[in-house]
Structure formats: C-alpha cells, structure tokens
Tab-separated table of C-alpha atoms and ligand atoms in Angstrom:
chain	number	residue	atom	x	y	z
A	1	UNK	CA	-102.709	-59.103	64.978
A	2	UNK	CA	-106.016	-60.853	66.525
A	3	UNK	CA	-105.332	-60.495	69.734
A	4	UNK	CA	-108.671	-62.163	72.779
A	5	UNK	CA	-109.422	-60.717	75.938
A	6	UNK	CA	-107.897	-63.472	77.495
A	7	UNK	CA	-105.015	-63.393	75.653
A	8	UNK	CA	-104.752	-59.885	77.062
A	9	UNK	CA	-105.880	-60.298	80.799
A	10	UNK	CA	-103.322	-63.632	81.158
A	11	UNK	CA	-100.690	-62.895	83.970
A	12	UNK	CA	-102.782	-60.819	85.945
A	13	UNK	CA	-101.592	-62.083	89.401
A	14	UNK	CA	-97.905	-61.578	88.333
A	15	UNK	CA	-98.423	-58.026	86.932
A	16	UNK	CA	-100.156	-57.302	90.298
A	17	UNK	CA	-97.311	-58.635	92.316
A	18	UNK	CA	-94.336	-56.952	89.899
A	19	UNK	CA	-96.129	-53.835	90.786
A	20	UNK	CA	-96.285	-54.329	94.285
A	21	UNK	CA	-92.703	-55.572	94.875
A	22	UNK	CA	-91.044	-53.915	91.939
A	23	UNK	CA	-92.510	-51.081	91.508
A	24	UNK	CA	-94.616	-49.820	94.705
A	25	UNK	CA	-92.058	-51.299	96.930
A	26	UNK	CA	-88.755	-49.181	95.380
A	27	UNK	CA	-90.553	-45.705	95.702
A	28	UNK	CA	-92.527	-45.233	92.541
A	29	UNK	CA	-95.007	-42.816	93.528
A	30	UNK	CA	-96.872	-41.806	90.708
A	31	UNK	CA	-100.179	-43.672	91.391
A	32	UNK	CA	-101.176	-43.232	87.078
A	33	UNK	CA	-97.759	-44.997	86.469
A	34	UNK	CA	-98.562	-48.008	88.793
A	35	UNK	CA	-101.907	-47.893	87.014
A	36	UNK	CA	-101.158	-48.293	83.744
A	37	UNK	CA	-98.503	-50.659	84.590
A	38	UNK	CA	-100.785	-53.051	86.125
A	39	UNK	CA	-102.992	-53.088	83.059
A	40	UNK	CA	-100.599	-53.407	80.301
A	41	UNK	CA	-99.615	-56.912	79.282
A	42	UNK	CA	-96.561	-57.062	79.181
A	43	UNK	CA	-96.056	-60.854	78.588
A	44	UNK	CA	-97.254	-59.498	74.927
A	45	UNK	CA	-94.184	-57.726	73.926
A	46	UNK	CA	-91.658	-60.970	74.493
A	47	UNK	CA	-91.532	-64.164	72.387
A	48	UNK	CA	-94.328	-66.604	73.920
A	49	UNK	CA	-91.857	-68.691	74.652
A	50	UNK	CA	-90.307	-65.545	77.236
A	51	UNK	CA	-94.174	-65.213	78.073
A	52	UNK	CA	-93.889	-66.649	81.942
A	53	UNK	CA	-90.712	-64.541	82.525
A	54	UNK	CA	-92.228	-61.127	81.251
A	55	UNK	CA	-92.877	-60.230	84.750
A	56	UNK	CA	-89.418	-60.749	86.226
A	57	UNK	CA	-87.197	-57.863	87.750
A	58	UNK	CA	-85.276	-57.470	84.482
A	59	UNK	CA	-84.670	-56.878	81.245
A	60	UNK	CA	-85.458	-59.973	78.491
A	61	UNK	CA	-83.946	-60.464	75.202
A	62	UNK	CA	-86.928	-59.002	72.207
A	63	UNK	CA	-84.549	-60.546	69.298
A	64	UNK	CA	-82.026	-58.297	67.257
A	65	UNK	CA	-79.481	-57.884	69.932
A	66	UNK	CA	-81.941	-55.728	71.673
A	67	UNK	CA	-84.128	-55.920	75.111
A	68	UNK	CA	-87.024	-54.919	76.825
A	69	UNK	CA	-86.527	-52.639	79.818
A	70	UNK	CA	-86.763	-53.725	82.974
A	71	UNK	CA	-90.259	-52.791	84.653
A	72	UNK	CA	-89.175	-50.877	87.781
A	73	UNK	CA	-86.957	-48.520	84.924
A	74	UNK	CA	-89.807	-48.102	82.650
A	75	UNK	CA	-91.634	-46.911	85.950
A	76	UNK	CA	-88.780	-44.793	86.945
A	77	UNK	CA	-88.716	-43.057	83.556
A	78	UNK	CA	-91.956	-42.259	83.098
A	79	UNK	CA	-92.712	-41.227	86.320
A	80	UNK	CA	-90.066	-38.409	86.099
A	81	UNK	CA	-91.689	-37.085	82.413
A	82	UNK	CA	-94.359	-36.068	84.380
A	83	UNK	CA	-97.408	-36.793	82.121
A	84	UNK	CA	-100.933	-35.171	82.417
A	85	UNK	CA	-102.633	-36.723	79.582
A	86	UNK	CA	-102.057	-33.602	76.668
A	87	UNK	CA	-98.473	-34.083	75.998
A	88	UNK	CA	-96.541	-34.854	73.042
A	89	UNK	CA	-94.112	-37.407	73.769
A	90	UNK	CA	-90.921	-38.710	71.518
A	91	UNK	CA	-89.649	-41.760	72.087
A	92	UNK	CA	-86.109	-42.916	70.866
A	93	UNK	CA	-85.870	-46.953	70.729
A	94	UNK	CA	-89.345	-48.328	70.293
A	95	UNK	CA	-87.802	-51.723	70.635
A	96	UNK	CA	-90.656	-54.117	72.020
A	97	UNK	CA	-92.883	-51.250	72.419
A	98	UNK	CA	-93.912	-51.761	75.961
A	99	UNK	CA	-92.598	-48.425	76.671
A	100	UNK	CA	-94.600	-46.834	73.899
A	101	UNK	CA	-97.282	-48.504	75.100
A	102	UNK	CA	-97.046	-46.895	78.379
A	103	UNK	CA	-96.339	-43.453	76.975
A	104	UNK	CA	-99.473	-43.790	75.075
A	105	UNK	CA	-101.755	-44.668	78.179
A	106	UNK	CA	-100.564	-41.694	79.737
A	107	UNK	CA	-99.998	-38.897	77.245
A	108	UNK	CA	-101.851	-37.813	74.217
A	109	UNK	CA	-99.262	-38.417	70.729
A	110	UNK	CA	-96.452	-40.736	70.936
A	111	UNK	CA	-93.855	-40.331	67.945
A	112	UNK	CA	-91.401	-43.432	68.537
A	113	UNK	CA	-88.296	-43.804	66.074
A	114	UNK	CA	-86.412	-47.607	66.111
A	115	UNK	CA	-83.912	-48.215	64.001
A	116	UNK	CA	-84.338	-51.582	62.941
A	117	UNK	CA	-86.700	-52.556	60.659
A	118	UNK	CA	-87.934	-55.831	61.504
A	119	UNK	CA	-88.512	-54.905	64.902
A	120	UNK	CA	-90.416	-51.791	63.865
A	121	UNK	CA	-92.765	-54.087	61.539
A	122	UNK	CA	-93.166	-56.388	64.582
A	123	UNK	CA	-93.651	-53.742	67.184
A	124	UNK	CA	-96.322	-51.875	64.986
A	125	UNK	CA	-98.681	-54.671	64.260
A	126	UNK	CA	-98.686	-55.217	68.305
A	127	UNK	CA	-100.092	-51.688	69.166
A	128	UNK	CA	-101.984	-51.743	66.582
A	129	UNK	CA	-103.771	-54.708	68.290
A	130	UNK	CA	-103.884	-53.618	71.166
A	131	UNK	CA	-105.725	-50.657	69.416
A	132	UNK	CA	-103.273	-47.694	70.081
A	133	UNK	CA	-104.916	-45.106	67.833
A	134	UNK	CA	-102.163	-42.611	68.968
A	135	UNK	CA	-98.704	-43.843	68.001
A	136	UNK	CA	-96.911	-42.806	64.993
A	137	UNK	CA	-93.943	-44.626	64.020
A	138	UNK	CA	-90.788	-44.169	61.933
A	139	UNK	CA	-87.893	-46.035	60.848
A	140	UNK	CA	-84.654	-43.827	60.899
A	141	UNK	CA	-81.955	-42.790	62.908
A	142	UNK	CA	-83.385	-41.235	66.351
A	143	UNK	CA	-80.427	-39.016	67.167
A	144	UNK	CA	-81.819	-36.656	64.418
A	145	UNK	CA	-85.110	-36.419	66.620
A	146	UNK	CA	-88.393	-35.331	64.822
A	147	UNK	CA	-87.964	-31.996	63.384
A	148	UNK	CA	-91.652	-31.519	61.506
A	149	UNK	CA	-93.174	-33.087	64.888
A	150	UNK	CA	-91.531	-30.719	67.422
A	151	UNK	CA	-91.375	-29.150	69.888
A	152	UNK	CA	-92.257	-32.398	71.944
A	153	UNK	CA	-92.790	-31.673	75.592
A	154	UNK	CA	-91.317	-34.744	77.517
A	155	UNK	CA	-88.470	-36.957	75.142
A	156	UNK	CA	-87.769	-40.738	76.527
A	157	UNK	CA	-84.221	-41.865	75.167
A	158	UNK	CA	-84.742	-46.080	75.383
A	159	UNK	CA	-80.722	-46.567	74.446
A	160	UNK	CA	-77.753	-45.638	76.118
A	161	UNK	CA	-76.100	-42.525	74.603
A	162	UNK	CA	-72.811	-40.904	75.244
A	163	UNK	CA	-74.166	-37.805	75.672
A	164	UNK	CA	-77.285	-36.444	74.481
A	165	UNK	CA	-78.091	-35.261	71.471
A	166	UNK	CA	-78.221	-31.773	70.576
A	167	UNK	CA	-80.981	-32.124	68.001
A	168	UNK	CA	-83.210	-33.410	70.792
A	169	UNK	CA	-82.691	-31.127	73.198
A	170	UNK	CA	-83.387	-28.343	70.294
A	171	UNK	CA	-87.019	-30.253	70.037
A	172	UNK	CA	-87.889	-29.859	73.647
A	173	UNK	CA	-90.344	-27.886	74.300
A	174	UNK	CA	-90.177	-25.125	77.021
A	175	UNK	CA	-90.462	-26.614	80.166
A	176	UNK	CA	-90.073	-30.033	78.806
A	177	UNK	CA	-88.292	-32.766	80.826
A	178	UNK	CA	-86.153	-35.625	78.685
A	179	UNK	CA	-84.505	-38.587	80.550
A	180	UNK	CA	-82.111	-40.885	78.951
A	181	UNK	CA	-78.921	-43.079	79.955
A	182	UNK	CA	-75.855	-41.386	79.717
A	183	UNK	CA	-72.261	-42.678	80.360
A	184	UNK	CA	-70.261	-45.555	79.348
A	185	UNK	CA	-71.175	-48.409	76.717
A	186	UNK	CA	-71.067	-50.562	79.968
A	187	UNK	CA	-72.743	-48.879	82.196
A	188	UNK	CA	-74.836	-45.276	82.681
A	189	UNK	CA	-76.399	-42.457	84.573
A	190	UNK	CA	-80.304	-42.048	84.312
A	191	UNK	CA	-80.028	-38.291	83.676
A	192	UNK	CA	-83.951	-35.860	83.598
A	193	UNK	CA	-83.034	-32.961	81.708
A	194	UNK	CA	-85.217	-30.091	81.923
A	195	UNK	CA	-85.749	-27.192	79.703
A	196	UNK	CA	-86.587	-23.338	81.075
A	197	UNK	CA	-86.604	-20.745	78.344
A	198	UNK	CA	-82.998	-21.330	77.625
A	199	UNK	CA	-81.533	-23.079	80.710
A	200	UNK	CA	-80.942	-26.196	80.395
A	201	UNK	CA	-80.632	-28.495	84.212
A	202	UNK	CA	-79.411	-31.769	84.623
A	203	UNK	CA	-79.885	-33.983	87.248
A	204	UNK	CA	-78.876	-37.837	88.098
A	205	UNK	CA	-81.812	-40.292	89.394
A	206	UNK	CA	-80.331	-43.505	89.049
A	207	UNK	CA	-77.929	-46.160	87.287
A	208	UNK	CA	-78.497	-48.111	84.520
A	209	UNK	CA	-77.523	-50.488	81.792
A	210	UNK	CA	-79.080	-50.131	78.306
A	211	UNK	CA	-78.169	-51.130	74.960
A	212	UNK	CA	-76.093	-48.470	72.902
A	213	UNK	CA	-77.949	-45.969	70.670
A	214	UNK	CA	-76.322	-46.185	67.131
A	215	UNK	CA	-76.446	-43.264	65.144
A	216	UNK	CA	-74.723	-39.904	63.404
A	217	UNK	CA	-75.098	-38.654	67.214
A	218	UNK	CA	-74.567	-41.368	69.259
A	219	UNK	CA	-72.282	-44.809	68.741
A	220	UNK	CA	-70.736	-46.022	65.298
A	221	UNK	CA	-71.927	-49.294	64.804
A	222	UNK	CA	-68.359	-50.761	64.865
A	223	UNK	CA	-67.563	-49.261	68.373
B	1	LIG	N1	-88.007	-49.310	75.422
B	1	LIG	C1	-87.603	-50.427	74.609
B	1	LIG	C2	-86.086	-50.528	74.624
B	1	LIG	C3	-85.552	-51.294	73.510
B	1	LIG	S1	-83.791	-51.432	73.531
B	1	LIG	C4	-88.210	-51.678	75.191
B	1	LIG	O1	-88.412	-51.721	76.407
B	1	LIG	O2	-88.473	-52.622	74.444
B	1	LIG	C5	-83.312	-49.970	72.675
B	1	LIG	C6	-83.772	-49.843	71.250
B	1	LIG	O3	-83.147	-48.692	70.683
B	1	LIG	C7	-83.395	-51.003	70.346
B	1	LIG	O4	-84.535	-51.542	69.757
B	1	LIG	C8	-82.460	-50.374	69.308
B	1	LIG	O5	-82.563	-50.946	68.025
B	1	LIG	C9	-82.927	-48.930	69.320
B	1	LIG	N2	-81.967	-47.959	68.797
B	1	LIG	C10	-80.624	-47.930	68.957
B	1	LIG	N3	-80.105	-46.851	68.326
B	1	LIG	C11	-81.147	-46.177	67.763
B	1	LIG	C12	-81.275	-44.986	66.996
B	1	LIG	N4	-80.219	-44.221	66.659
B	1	LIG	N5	-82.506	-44.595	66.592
B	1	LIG	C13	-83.602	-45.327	66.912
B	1	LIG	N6	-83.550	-46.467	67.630
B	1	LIG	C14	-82.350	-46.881	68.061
C-alpha cells in the first residue's frame, strides 16, 4: 500500500483531542501509551468512508462482522501489559490492526493471529505500509496460542472469551501479564492476569463489550 505523509499526518487535531478527553482525561497514565496513541493514524485502519469518525469514543464497524476497539480500551489494555520496549507480545484478533500497531510501537515482536482471512490480507498490507518491520502474522485459530513462538511475555486477547484459554496461559512467560474480556457473549470483565512461577492472579479493571472469540477454546460459531 502507497501510503503519503499527508495521508498519514491527516486528523492530527482530532487524535490530539481523543487523547486529551478520551484518554488523558479517564486516568490513562502511562505517558508512552498517550504517545504512541497520538501518533498513530488511526483514521487508516477504517473504510475512508468511516475516516472522519475514526476518532470518536467508540468502537466502528472494520467489515466481517467485526470492529475496531474503542481508543480509551486500546489505552486501557496496553497500559496494564506494561511494555518496556524488549517484549514479546501475542496478540489474539488482529482485526483492523490498530492494536497491533500499537503493540508494535511499544514492544519489540508482535505475533498477531486473526481468524479471518480477508481481514488478515487487508490488515497486513496496512502495516506493512506503514513500515512495521516487526509484526508477524498468522491465519488460524488463536485459542491454540503460538506454541513455536512462546513463551510470550505480555498476551492481548482482542475478542471476548468465556474464559481464557489454557493454551495461552501455558505460553506466558514468567512474570507475564495477559488481559482479555471475559464473561458473557453480551457483555464482559476486562480481566490482567499475571503469571509468578506457578501462581496464577486475576484481577478485574473494567467492563467491556467485544466481539466473541470463535474457536476449539472459545465460542462455536453457531452459539
Ligand atoms: N483489536 C482489534 C479487534 C478486532 S475485533 C481491532 O481493534 O481492530 C476481534 C477480532 O478477533 C476479529 O477480527 C475476529 O475475527 C477475531 N477473532 C475471533 N475469534 C478468533 C480466534 N479464535 N482466533 C483469532 N482471531 C479471532
């Protein structure tokens, strides 16, 4: 994808005031998290014809049944993984990719499974754009996690599960923190996980409403 500068600056005053309002203004503290939000362009990862909404307080349609987070949860999540620049981050839902986008800014390898394939192909040529040189994709079922890639040392669930996977919280690494949505197809719990030696803690930092995760692990497609 050719992507211009100013196809990439566009929306500047609205990213600066979604970060003051949404994200500054509710609590996010994490001043590399309200950095990299204000610089990635997020009116990139919606249809141009969602372009002047990308900056709203809420979720948008990306095509597929599927959506792009809200910004203020995107902030929320990441600022709980705690990143310092060397981790190894796996990402379940890649969806529009502005998450993986962020993840990327702020960690060093992002491994992002989506399930759908179109949105993968989409998603893909985007970062690539945008010249992401450390994002590896893969289309498959996410509940499985990525076995030959772990241990990973923060996990990002981007779909709402029922409970979360065992596999994933077998590829956290010591000391690694996951945070996913966990409940009801309706409605969830953002729930940070962390892992110490074998202890595993949970705690709640918010509610939520994502779209379901659909796998072996997770929700039958029928449900
Ligand atoms: N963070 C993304 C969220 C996309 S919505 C964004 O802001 O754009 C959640 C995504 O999870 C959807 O794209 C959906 O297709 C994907 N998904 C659902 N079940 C999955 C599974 N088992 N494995 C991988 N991806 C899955």
């Amino acid at each position: 994808m050719d992507l211009t500068e100013s196809d990439i600056q566009a929306y500047a005053g609205q990213r600066r005031k979604m970060v003051e309002k949404q994200i500054l203004g509710r609590g996010i503290k994490d001043l590399s998290v309200m950095e990299v939000l204000s610089r990635v362009p997020r009116h990139l990862f919606v249809n141009s014809s969602l372009q002047h909404r990308a900056y709203g307080d809420c979720p948008l349609p990306i095509g597929e049944n599927q959506t792009i987070s809200q910004p203020y949860i995107v902030a929320l999540m990441t600022q709980v993984l705690d990143l310092k620049g060397g981790e190894r981050v796996l990402e379940i839902g890649t969806g529009s990719g502005y998450q993986t986008a962020i993840l990327a800014e702020l960690a060093s390898h992002v491994f992002t499974i989506e399930r759908v394939k179109p949105l993968v192909k989409k998603t893909k040529e985007l970062l690539e754009g945008l010249k992401y040189k450390n994002i590896v994709f893969k289309t498959f079922d996410g509940t499985y996690g990525w076995r030959d890639q772990s241990p990973f040392d923060a996990i990002l669930i981007s779909a709402a599960t029922p409970s979360i996977p065992k596999s994933l919280i077998e590829q956290l690494a010591d000391k690694g923190r996951l945070v996913a949505p966990v409940g009801e197809r309706e409605s969830q719990d953002l729930i940070v996980l962390n892992k110490n030696g074998n202890k595993v803690m949970e705690r709640k930092i918010g509610s939520c409403k994502f779209v379901p995760l659909i796998g072996k692990f997770a929700w039958s497609e029928e449900e």
